[in-house]
Coordinates of C-alpha atoms and ligand atoms in Angstrom, one line a residue:
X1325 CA -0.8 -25.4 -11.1
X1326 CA -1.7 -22.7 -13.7
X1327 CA -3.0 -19.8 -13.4
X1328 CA -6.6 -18.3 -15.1
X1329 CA -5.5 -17.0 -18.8
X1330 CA -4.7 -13.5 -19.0
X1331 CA -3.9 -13.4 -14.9
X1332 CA -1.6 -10.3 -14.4
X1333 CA 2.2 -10.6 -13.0
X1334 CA 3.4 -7.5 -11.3
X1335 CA 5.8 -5.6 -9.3
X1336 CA 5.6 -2.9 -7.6
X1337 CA 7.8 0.2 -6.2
X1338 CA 6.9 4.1 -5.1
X1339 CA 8.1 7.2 -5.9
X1340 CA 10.0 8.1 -2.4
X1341 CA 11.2 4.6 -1.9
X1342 CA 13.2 4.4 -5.1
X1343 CA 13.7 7.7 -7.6
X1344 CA 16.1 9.9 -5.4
X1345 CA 16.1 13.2 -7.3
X1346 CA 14.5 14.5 -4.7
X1347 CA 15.4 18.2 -5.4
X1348 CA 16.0 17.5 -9.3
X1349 CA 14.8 20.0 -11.6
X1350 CA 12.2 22.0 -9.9
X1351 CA 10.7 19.2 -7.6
X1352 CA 9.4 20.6 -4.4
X1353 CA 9.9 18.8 -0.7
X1354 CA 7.7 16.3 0.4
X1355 CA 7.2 15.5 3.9
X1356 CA 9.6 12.2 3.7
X1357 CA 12.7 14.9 2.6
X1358 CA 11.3 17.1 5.4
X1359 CA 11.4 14.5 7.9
X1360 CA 14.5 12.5 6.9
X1361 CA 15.8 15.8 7.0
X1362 CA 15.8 16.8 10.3
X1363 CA 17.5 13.5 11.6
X1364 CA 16.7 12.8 14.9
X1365 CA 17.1 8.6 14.8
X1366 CA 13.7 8.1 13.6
X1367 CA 15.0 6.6 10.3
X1368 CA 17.7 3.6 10.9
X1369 CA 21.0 5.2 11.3
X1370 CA 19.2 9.2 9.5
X1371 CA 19.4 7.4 6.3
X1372 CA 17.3 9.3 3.3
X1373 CA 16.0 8.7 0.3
X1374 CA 17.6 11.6 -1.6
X1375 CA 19.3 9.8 -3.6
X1376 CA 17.7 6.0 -2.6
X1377 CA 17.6 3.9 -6.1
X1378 CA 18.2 7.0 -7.9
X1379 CA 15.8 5.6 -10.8
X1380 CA 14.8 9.5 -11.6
X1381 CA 17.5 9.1 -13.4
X1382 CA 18.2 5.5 -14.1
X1383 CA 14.3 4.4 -14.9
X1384 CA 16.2 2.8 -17.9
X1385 CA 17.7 0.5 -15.8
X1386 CA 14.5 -0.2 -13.6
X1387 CA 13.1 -1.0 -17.5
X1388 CA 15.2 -3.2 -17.8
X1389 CA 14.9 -5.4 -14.4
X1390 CA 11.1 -5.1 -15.6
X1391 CA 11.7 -7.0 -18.9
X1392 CA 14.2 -9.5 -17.3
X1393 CA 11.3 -10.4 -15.1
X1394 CA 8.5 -10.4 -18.3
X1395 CA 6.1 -8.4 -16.1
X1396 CA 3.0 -7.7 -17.3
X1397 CA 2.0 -5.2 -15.0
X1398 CA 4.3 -2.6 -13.1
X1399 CA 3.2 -0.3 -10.6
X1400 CA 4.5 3.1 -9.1
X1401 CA 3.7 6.1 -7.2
X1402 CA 3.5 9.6 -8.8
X1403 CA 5.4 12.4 -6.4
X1404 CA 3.0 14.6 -6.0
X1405 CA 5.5 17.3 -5.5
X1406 CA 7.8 16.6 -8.1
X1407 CA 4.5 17.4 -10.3
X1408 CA 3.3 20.2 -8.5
X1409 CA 5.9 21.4 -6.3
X1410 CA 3.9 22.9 -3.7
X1411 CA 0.9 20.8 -4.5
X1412 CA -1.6 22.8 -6.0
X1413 CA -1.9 23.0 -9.9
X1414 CA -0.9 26.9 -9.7
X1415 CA 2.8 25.9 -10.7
X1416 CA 2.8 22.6 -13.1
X1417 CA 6.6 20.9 -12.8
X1418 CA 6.6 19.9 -16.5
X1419 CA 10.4 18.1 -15.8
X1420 CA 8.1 15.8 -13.5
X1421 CA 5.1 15.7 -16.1
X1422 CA 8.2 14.4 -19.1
X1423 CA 9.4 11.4 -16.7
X1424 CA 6.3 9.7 -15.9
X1425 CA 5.3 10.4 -19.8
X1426 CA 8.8 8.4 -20.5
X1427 CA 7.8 5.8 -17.5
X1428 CA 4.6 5.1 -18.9
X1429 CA 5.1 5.1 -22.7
X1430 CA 8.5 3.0 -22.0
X1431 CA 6.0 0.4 -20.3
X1432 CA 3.3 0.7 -22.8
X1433 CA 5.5 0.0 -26.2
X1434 CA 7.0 -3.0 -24.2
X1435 CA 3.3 -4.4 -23.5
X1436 CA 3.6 -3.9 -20.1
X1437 CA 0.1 -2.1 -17.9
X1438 CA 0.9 0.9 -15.7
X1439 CA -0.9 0.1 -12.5
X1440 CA -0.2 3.8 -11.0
X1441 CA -0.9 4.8 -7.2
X1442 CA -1.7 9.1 -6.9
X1443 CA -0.2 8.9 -3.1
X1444 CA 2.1 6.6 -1.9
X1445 CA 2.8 8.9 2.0
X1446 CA 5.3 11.3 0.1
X1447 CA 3.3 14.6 1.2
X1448 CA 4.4 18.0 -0.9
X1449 CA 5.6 19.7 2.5
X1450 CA 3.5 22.7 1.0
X1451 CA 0.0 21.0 1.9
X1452 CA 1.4 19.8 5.2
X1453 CA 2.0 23.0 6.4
X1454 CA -1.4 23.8 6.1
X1455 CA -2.6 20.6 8.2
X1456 CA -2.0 17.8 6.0
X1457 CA -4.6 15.1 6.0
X1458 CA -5.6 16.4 9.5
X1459 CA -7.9 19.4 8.0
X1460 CA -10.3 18.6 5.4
X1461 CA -8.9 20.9 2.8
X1462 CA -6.6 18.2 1.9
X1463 CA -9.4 17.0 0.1
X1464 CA -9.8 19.4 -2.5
X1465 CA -6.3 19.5 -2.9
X1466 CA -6.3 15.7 -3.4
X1467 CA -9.1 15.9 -5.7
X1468 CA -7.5 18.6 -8.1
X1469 CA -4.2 16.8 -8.0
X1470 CA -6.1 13.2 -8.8
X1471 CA -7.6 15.4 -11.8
X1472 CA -4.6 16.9 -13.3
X1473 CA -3.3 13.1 -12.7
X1474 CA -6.2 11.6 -15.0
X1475 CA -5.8 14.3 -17.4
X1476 CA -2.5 14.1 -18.2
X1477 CA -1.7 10.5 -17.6
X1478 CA -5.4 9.1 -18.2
X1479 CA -4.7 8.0 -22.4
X1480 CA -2.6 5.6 -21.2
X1481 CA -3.0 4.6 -17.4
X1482 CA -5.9 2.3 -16.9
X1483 CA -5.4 1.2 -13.8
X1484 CA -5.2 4.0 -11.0
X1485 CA -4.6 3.2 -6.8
X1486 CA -5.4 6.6 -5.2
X1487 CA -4.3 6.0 -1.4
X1488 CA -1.8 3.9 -0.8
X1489 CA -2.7 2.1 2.3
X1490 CA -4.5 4.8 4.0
X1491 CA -5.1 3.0 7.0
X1492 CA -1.3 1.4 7.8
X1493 CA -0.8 5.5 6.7
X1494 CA -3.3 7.1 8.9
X1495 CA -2.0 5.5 12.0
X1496 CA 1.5 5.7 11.2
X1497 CA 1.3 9.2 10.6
X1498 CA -0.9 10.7 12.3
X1499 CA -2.1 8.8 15.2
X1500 CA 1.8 7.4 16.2
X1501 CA 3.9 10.0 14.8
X1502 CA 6.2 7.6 13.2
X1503 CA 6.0 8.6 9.9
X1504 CA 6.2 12.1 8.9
X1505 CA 4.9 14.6 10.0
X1506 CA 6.2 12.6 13.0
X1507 CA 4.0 14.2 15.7
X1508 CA 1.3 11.6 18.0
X1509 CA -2.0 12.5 18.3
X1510 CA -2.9 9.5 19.9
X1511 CA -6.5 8.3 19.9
X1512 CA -7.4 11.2 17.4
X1513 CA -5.0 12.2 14.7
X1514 CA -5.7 8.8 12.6
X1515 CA -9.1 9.2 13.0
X1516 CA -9.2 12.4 11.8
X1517 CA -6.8 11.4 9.2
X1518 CA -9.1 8.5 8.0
X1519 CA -11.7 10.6 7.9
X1520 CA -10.5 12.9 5.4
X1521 CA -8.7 10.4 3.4
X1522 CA -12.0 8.6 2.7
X1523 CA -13.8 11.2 1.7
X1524 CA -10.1 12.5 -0.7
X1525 CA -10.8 8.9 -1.9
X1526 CA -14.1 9.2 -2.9
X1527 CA -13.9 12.5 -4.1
X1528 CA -11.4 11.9 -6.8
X1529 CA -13.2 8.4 -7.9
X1530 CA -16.3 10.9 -8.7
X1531 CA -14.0 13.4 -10.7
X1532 CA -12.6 10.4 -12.7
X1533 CA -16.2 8.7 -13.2
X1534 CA -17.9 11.9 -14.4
X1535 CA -15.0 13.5 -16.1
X1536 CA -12.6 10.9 -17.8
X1537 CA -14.3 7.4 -17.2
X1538 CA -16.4 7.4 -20.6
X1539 CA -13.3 8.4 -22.9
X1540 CA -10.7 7.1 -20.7
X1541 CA -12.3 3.6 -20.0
X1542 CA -10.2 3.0 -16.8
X1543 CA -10.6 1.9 -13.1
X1544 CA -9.8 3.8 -9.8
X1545 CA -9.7 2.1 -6.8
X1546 CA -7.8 2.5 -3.4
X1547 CA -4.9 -0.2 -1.4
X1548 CA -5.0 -1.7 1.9
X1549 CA -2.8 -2.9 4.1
X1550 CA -4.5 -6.4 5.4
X1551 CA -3.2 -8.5 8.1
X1552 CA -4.8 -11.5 8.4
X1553 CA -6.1 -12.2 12.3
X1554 CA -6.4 -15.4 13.5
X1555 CA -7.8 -16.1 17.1
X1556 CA -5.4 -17.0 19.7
X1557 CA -7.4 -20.1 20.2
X1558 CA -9.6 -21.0 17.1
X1559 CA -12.3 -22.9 19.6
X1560 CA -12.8 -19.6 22.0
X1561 CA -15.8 -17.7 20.8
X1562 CA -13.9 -15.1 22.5
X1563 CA -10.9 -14.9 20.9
X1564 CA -13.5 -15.5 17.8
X1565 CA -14.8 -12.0 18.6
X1566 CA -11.2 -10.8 18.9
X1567 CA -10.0 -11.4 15.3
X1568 CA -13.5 -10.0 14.2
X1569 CA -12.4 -6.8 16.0
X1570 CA -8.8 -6.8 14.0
X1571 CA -10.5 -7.1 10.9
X1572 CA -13.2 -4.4 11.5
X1573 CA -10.7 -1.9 13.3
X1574 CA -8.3 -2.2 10.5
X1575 CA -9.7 -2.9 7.4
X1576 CA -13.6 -2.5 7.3
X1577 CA -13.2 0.5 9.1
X1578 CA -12.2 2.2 5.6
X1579 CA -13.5 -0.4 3.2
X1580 CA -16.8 -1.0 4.6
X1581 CA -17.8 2.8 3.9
X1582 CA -16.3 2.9 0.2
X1583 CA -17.1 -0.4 -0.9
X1584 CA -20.7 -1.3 1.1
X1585 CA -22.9 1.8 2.1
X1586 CA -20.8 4.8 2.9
X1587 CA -20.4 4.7 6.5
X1588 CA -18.2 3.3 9.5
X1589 CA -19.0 -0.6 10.7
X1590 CA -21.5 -0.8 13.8
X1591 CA -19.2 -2.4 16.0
X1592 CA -16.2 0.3 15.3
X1593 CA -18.3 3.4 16.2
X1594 CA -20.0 1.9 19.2
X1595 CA -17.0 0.6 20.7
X1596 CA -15.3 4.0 19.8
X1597 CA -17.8 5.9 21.1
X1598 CA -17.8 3.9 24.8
X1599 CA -14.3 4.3 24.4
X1600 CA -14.2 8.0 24.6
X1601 CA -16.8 8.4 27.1
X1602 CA -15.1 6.3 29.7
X1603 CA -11.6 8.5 28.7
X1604 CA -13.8 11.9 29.3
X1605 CA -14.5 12.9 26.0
X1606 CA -17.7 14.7 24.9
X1607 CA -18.3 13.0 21.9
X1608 CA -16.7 9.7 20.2
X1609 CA -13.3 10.4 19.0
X1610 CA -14.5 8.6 15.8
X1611 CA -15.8 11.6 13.3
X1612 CA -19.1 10.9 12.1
X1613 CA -20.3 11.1 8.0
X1614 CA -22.8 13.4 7.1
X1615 CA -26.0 11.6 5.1
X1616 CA -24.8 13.3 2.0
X1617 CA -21.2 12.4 2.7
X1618 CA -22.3 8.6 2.8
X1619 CA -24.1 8.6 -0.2
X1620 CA -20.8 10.3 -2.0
X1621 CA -18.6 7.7 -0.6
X1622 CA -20.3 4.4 -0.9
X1623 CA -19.9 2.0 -4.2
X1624 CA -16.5 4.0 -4.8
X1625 CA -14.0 1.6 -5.6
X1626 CA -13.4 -0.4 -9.0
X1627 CA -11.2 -3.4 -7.7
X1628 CA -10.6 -4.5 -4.0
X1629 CA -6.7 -3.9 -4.1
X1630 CA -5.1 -6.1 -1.2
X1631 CA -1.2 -6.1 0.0
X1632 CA -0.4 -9.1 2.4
X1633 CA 2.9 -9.0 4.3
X1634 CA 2.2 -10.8 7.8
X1635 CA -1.1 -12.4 10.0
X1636 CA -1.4 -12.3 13.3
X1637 CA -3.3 -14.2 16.7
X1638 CA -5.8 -12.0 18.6
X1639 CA -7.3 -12.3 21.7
X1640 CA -9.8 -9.6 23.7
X1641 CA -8.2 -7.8 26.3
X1642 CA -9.6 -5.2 28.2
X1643 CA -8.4 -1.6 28.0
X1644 CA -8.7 -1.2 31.7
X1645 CA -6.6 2.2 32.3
X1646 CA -8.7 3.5 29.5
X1647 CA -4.8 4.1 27.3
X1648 CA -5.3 6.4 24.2
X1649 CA -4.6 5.5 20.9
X1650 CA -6.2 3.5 17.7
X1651 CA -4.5 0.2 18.6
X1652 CA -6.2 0.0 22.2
X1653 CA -9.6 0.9 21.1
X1654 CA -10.0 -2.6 19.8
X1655 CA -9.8 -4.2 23.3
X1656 CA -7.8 -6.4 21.4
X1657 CA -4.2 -8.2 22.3
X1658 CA -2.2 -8.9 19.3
X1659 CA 0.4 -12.1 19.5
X1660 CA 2.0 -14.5 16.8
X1661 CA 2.6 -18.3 17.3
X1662 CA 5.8 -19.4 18.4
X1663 CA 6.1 -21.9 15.1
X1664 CA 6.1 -18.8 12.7
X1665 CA 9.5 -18.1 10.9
X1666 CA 9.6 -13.7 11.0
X1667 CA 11.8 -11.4 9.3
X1668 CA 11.3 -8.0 11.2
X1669 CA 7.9 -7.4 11.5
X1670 CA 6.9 -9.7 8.6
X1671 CA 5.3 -13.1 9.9
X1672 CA 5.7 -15.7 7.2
X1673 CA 2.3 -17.1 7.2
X1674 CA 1.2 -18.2 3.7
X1675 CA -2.0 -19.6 4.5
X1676 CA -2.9 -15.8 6.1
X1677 CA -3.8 -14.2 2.1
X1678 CA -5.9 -17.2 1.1
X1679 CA -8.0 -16.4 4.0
X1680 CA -7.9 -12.3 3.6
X1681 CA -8.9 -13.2 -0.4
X1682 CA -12.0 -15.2 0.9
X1683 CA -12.2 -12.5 3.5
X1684 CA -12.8 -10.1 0.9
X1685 CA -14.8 -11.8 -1.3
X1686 CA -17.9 -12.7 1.3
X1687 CA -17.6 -9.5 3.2
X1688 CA -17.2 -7.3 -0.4
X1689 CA -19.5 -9.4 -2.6
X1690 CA -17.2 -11.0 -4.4
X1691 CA -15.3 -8.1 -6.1
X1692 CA -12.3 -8.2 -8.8
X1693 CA -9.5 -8.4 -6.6
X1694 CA -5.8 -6.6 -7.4
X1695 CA -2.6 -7.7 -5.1
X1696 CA -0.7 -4.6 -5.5
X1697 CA 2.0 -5.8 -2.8
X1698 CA 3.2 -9.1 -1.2
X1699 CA 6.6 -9.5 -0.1
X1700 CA 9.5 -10.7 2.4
X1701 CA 12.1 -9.4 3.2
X1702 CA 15.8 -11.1 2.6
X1703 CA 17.8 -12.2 5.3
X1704 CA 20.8 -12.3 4.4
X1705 CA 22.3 -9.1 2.7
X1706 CA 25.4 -10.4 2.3
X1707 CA 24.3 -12.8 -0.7
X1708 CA 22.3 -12.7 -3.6
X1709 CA 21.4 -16.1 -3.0
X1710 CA 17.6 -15.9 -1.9
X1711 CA 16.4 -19.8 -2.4
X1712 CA 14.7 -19.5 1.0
X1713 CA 12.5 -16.6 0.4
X1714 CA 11.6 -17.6 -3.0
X1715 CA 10.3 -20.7 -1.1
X1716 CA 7.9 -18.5 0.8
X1717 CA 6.8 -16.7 -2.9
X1718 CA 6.2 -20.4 -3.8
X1719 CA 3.6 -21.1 -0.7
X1720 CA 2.0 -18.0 -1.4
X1721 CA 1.1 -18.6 -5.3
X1722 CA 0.1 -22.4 -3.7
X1723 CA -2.3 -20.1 -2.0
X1724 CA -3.3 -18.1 -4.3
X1725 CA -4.3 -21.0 -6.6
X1726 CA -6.3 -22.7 -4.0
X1727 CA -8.2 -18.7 -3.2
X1728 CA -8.8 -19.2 -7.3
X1729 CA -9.6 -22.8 -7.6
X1730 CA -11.4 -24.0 -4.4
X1731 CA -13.0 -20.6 -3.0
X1732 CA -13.7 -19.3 -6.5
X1733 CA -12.2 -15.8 -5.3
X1734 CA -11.8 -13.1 -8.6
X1735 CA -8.1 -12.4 -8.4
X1736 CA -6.9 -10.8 -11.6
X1737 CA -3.4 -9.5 -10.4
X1738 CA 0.1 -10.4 -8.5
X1739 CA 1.9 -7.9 -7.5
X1740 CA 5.1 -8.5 -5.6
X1741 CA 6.7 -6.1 -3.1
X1742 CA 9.4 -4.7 -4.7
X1743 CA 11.1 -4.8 -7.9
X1744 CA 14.0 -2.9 -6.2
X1745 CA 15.7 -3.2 -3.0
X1746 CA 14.6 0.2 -1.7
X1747 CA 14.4 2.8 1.3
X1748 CA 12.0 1.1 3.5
X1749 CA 10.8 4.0 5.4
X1750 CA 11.8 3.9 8.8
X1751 CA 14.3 1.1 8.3
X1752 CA 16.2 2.7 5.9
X1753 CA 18.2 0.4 4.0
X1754 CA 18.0 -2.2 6.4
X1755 CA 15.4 -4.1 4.9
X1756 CA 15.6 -5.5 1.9
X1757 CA 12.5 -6.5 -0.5
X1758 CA 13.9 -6.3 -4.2
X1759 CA 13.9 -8.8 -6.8
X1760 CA 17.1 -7.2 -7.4
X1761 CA 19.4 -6.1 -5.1
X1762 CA 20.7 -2.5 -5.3
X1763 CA 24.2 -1.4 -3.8
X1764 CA 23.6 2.2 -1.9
X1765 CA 27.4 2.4 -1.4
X1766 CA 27.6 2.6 -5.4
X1767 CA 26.8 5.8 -7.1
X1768 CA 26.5 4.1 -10.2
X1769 CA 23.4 2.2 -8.2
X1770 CA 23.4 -1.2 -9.8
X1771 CA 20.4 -3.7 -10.4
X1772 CA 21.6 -7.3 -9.8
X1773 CA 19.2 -10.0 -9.8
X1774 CA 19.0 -12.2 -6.0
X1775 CA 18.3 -15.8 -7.3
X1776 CA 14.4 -15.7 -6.9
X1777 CA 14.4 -12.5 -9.7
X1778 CA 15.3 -15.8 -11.9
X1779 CA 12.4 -18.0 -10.5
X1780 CA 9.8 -15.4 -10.6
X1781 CA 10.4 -15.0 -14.0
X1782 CA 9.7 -18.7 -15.0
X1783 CA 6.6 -18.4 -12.8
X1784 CA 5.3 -15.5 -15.0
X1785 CA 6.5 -17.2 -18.5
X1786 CA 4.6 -20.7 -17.1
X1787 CA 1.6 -18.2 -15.8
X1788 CA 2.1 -21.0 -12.9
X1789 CA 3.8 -23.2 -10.9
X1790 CA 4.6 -25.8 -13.4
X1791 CA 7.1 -27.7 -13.8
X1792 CA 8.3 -26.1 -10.0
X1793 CA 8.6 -29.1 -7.3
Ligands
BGC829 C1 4.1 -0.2 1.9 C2 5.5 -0.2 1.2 C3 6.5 -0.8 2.1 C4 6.1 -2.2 2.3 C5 7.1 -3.1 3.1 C6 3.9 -1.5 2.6 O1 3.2 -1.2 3.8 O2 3.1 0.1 1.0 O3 5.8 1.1 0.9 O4 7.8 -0.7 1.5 O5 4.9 -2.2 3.0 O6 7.3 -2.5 4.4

């Protein structure tokens, strides 16, 4: 039931979810205060995160949850704008440069490995005013933020996650509208989006490999969101084809180009492309990469970094009225079986990241593989008593171990989703992921274990399941 020696134990948080401070010494807006902002019932009840864990001013007390849990590894966002308030290195917030510095050198003198994500959705409202991730001189911007990251950070951070899911991102925020800057462009925006993101991506990976890499010895990758798809019936070579689809729609589609030959899968761009014709389009609504762009993307990510919340059943479906938007150009119908437990959105289906690792490892060539998030949420937010979803953390590791032992996947690192109960975007503080549970009523803001903080802590000191039922 142990772990490989040396395997990493993590948890993770980012920057809007959890510092607050979000006009604190000379921090500019990002596009989460912008939106939270303006109300409007897009955020449960127009909760915001100005305030949210408030660890801008209490990373002491986040230090401590750390140690209580013996991480080894913790990982966070950067604000972009509360290091360069308007996003561009013309104006360097050095109030913002001194509390990471504190963050990471807190972490390092405690033995514990900064696993640090550039862009974690928080926007400086400065670069989306100019178009966001919807006009490509987001990349530049990214890439001259990502380098003034690495330069300042780089003697100590080892271990850097650019995007933060960009493909849960580029739908949510620019092909929905959910998330900031909250307007749809169905069927176009998070292509558009992924588009630029990719290339933002591999952009900054070349910076760090031919400016930093050789002194700084570290390694950049990017985060997806993966949910495993099952088909509705496992024996119906349609349904087969229908999970295939989920996979290649929503994952492939951005790791195929950065980790196997810089471009798109096959089936994506044809079925994109057939898509748009039969809507009226006069090219495919999918942007295409130049030669050179391909080349400058492909083989440009360190570790495959996977977060696993929830699987789900698929089955083909034909997009008959020709509806816009990413999630029909899949022809796919997305269902879950009856027998699943779900909190929200989250499916508990353990079994689902054993078969995303082994997933990864035949479709990636068996890379180093990071989990920078897994996590439930807790039901119950009247008690601190979370014996039930520490039972699901406990399926998931059985997992884990058989990925490791029996499909021989690389897995180096754990990281739970969250440390901190935190503002969980759109559901405000509904939801409730944290290790420890924070009161928002509080000003004061304190960090009180739920039972399973307890239990993940003996897991990390056994490196196992040992001596667990
Ligand atoms: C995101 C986190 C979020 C978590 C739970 C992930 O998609 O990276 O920011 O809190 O899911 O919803």
């Amino acid at each position: 039931m142990a772990f490989p020696d040396g395997f990493g134990w993590g948890a993770a948080t980012a920057a809007y979810q959890v510092e607050g401070g979000w006009d604190a010494d000379g921090k500019g807006p990002s596009v989460w205060d912008t939106f939270t902002h303006q109300g409007g019932e897009r955020v449960f009840k127009n909760q915001t995160g100005d305030v949210a864990c408030g660890s801008y001013t209490l990373w002491e007390e986040d230090l401590k949850c750390i140690k209580q849990l013996g991480l080894t590894h913790y990982r966070f966002s950067l604000s972009w704008s509360r290091l360069l308030p308007d996003g561009t290195t013309g104006f360097i917030n050095q109030k913002g440069v001194d509390y990471y510095n504190k963050i990471i050198d807190d972490l390092l003198e405690n033995g514990i490995k900064p696993i640090v994500t550039l862009f974690h959705f928080d926007l400086p409202q400065a670069l989306e005013d100019k178009g966001g991730w919807l006009s490509e001189t987001i990349i530049e911007s990214f890439d001259k933020y990502a380098q003034f990251c690495f330069r300042t950070f780089g003697d100590r951070v080892k271990l850097w996650i650019t995007l933060n899911e960009p493909n849960m991102f580029a739908l949510m925020a620019y092909d929905l509208g959910r998330f900031p800057p909250g307007v749809p462009h169905l069927g176009t925006g998070g292509y558009q989006a992924a588009h630029n993101l990719i290339k933002a991506h591999a952009r900054s990976w070349h910076s760090y490999d031919s400016l930093f890499r050789k002194e700084q010895k570290g390694l950049v990758s990017l985060s997806f969101f993966i949910a495993w798809a099952e088909p509705a019936d496992p024996n119906s070579a349609s349904d087969q084809e229908a999970a295939k689809r989920v996979m290649a729609f929503h994952l492939d589609l951005f790791a195929k180009p950065i980790f196997t030959d810089g471009d798109y899968p096959e089936g994506v761009k044809s079925q994109i492309a057939a898509m748009s014709t039969k809507q009226g389009y006069a090219s495919s609504r999918l942007p295409e990469f130049t030669e050179e762009e391909k080349k400058m993307i492909k083989g440009t990510g360190d570790f495959f970094a996977v977060q696993y919340y929830t699987t789900c059943l698929a089955r083909l479906k034909e997009n008959k009225k020709g509806e816009l938007g990413a999630l029909y150009d899949a022809e796919v119908e997305i269902s879950t079986d009856p027998s699943w437990v779900n909190l929200d959105w989250v499916y508990v289906v353990p079994w689902g990241i054993r078969k995303i690792l082994k997933y990864v490892k035949e479709t990636y060539n068996n890379p180093a593989i990071y989990i920078t998030e897994n996590g439930f949420p807790h039901s119950d937010l009247t008690s601190l008593d979370d014996t039930q979803r520490w039972e699901y953390f406990r399926q998931i590791f059985q997992e884990l171990l058989k990925g490791i032992q029996l499909d021989e996947v690389n897995l180096k690192v754990y990281c739970a989703w969250s440390l901190l109960d935190n503002f969980e975007w759109t559901q405000g503080y509904s939801s409730r992921f944290g290790f420890f549970h924070v009161d928002f009523e509080d000003p004061a803001r304190p960090r009180v274990p739920y039972s399973s903080a307890k239990e993940y802590a003996k897991v990390i000191r056994n490196n196992g399941l040992e001596g667990q039922k």
